[in-house]
mmCIF file of C-alpha atoms and ligand atoms in Angstrom:
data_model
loop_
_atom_site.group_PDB
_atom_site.id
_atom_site.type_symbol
_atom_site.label_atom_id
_atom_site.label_comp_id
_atom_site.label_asym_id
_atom_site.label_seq_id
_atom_site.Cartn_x
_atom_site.Cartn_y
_atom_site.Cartn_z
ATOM 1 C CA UNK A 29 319.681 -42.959 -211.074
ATOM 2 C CA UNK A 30 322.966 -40.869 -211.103
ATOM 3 C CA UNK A 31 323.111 -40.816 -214.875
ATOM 4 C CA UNK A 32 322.281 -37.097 -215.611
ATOM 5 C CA UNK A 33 324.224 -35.527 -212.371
ATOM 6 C CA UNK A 34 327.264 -37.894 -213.874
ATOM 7 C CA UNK A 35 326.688 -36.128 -217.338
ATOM 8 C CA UNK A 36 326.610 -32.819 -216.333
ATOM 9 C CA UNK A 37 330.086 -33.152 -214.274
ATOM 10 C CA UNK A 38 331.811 -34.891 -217.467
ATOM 11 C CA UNK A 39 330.696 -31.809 -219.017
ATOM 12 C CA UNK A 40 331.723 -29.512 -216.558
ATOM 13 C CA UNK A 41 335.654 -31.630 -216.755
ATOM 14 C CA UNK A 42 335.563 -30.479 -220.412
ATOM 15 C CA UNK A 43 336.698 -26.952 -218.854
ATOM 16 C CA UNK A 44 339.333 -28.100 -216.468
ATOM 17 C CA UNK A 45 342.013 -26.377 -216.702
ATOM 18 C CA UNK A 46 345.191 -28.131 -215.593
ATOM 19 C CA UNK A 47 348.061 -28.201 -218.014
ATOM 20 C CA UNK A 48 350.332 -29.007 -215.138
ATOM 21 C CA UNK A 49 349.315 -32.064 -213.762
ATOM 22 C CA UNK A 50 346.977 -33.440 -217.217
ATOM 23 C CA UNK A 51 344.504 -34.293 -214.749
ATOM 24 C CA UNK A 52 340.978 -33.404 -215.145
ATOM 25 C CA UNK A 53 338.574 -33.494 -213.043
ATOM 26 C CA UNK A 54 334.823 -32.040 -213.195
ATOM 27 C CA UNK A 55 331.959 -31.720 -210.482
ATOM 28 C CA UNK A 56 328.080 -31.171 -210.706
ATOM 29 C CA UNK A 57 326.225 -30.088 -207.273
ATOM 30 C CA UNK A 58 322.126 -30.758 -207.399
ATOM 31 C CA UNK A 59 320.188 -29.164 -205.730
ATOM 32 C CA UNK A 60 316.952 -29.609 -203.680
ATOM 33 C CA UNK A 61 315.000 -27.625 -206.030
ATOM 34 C CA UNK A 62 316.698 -29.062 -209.718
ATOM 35 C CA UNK A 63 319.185 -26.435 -210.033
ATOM 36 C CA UNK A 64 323.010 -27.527 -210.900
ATOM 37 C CA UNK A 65 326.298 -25.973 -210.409
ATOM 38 C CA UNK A 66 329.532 -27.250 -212.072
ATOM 39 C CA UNK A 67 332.979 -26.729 -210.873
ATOM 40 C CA UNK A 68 336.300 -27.719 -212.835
ATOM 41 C CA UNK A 69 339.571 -27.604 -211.442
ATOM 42 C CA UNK A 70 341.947 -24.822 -212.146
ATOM 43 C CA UNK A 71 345.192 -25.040 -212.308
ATOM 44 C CA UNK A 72 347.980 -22.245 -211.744
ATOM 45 C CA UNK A 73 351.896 -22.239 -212.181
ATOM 46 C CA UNK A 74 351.605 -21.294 -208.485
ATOM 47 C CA UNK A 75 350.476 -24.953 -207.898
ATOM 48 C CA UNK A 76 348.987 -24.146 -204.550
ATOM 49 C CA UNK A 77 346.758 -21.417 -205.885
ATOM 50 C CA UNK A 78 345.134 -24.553 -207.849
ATOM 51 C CA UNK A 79 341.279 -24.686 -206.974
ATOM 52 C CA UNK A 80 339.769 -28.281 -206.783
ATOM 53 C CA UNK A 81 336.625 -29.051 -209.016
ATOM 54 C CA UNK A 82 334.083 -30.180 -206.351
ATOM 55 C CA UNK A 83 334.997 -26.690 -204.292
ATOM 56 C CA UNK A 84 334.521 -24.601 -207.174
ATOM 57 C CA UNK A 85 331.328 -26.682 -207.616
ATOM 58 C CA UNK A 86 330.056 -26.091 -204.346
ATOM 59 C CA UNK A 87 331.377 -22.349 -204.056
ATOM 60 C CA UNK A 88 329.389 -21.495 -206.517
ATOM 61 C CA UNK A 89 326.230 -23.213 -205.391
ATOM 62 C CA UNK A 90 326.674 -20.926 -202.115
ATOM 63 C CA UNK A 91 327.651 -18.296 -204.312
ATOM 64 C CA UNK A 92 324.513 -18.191 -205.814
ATOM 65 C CA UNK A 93 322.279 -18.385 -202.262
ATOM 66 C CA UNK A 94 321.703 -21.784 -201.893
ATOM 67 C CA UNK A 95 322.652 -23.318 -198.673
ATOM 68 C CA UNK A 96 323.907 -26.927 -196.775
ATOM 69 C CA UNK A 97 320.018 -27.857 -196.488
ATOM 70 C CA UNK A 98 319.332 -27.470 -200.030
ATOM 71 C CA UNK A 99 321.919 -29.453 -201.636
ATOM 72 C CA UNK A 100 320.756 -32.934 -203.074
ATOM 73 C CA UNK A 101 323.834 -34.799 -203.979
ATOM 74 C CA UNK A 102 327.573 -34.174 -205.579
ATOM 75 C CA UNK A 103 329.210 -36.030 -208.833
ATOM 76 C CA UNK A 104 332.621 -34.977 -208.948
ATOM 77 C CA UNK A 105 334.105 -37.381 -212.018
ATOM 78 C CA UNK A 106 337.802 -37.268 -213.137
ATOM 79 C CA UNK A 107 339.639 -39.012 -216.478
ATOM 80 C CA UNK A 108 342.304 -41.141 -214.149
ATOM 81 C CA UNK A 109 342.680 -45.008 -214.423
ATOM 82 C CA UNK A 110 340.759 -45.664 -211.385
ATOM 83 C CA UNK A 111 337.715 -43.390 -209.678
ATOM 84 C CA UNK A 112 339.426 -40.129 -208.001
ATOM 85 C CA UNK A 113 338.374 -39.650 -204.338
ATOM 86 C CA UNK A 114 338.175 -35.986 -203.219
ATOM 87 C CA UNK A 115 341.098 -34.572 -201.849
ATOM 88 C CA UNK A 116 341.752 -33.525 -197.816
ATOM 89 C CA UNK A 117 340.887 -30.208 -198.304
ATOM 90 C CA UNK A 118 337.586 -30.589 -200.301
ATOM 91 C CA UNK A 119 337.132 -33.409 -197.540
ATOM 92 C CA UNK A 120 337.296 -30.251 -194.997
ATOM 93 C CA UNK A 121 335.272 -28.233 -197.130
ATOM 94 C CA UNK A 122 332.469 -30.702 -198.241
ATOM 95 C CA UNK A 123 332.138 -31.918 -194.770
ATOM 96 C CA UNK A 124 331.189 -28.377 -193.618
ATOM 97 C CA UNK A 125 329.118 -27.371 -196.544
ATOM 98 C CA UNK A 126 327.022 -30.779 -197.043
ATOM 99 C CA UNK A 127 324.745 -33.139 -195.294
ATOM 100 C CA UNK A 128 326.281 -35.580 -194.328
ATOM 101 C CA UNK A 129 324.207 -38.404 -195.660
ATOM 102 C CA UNK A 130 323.833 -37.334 -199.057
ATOM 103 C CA UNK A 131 325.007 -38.969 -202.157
ATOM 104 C CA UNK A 132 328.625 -38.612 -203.117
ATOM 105 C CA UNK A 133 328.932 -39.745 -206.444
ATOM 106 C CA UNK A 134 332.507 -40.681 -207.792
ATOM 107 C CA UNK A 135 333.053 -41.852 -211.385
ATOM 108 C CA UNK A 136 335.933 -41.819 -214.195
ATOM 109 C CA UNK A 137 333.142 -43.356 -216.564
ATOM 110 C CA UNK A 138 334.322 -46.612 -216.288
ATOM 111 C CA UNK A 139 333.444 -47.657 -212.655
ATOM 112 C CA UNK A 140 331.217 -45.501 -210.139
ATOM 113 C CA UNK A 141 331.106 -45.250 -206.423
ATOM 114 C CA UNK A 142 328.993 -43.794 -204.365
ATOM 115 C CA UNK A 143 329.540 -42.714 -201.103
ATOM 116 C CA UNK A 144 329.147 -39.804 -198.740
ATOM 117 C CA UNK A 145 330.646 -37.304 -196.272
ATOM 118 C CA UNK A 146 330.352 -39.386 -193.424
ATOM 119 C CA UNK A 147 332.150 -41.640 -194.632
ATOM 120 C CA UNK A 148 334.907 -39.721 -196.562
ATOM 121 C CA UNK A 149 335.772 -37.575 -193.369
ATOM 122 C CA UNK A 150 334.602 -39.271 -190.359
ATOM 123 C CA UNK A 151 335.083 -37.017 -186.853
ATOM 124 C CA UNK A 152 335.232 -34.122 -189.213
ATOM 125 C CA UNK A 153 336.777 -30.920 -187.327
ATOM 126 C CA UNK A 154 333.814 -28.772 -187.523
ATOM 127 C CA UNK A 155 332.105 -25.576 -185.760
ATOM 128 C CA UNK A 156 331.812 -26.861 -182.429
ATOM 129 C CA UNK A 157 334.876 -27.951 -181.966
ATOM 130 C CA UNK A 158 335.336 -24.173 -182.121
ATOM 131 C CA UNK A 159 333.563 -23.443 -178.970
ATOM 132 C CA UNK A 160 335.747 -22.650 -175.843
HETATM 133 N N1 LIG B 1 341.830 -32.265 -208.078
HETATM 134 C C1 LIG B 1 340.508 -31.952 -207.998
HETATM 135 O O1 LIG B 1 339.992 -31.138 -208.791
HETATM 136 N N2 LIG B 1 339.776 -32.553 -207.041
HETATM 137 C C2 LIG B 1 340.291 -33.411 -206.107
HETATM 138 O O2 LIG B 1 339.674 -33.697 -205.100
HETATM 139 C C3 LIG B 1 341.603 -34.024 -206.372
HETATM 140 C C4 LIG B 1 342.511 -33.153 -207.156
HETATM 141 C C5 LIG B 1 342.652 -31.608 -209.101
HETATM 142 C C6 LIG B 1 343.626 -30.598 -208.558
HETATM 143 C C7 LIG B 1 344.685 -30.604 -209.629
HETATM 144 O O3 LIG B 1 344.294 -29.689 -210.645
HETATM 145 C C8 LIG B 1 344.645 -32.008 -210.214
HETATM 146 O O4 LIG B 1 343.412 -32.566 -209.792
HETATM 147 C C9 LIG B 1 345.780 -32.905 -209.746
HETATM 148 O O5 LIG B 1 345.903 -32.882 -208.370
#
């Protein structure tokens, strides 16, 4: 069922670039209408200017018009021992640019998961919390 959005983000990990940490990690967004967008992550010597797979993934979904209602499902998929979870701040990001409910699909090609915001970021900070 998650076969080809799997594929796509193993594909996507083959242009990570991170010869700092060695890590690689890849991400395929689906869309409601059957496009994909990949992300890898991007490393810099400037570790903090490092950009995270499933946000480049999603960035450029938005990037290219597509919006929180039209995204399908995520596959971010990484080459560690065990399956990579996304990090806090694609937690933050995800949370705010995702349903909620929709498949999150973790792999390192040995075991998947699959879960979804809710559950990786539950009482997410989000845009109400920035009314006053
Ligand atoms: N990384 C991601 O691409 N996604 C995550 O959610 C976890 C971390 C990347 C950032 C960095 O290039 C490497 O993995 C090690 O942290």
């Amino acid at each position: 069922m998650y076969d080809e959005i799997i594929a796509k983000a193993f594909e996507a990990l083959k242009n990570a670039y991170a010869p700092y940490s060695g890590y690689h990690v890849g991400a395929c967004v689906r869309c409601r209408d059957g496009r994909y967008f990949l992300g890898a992550n991007i490393e810099n010597a400037s570790y903090g200017a490092t950009s995270c797979a499933e946000r480049n993934a999603i960035f450029s979904c938005y990037s290219n018009g597509y919006r929180k209602k039209d995204v399908e499902m995520i596959a971010i998929v990484s080459d560690g021992e065990r399956i990579g979870t996304p990090c806090g701040i694609c937690r933050q990001v995800l949370s705010e640019l995702m349903p909620s409910d929709v498949p999150v699909v973790l792999s390192n090609g040995k075991e998947t998961l699959v879960t979804n915001m809710q559950e990786l970021l539950p009482m997410a900070f989000d845009s109400e919390d920035l009314i006053r």
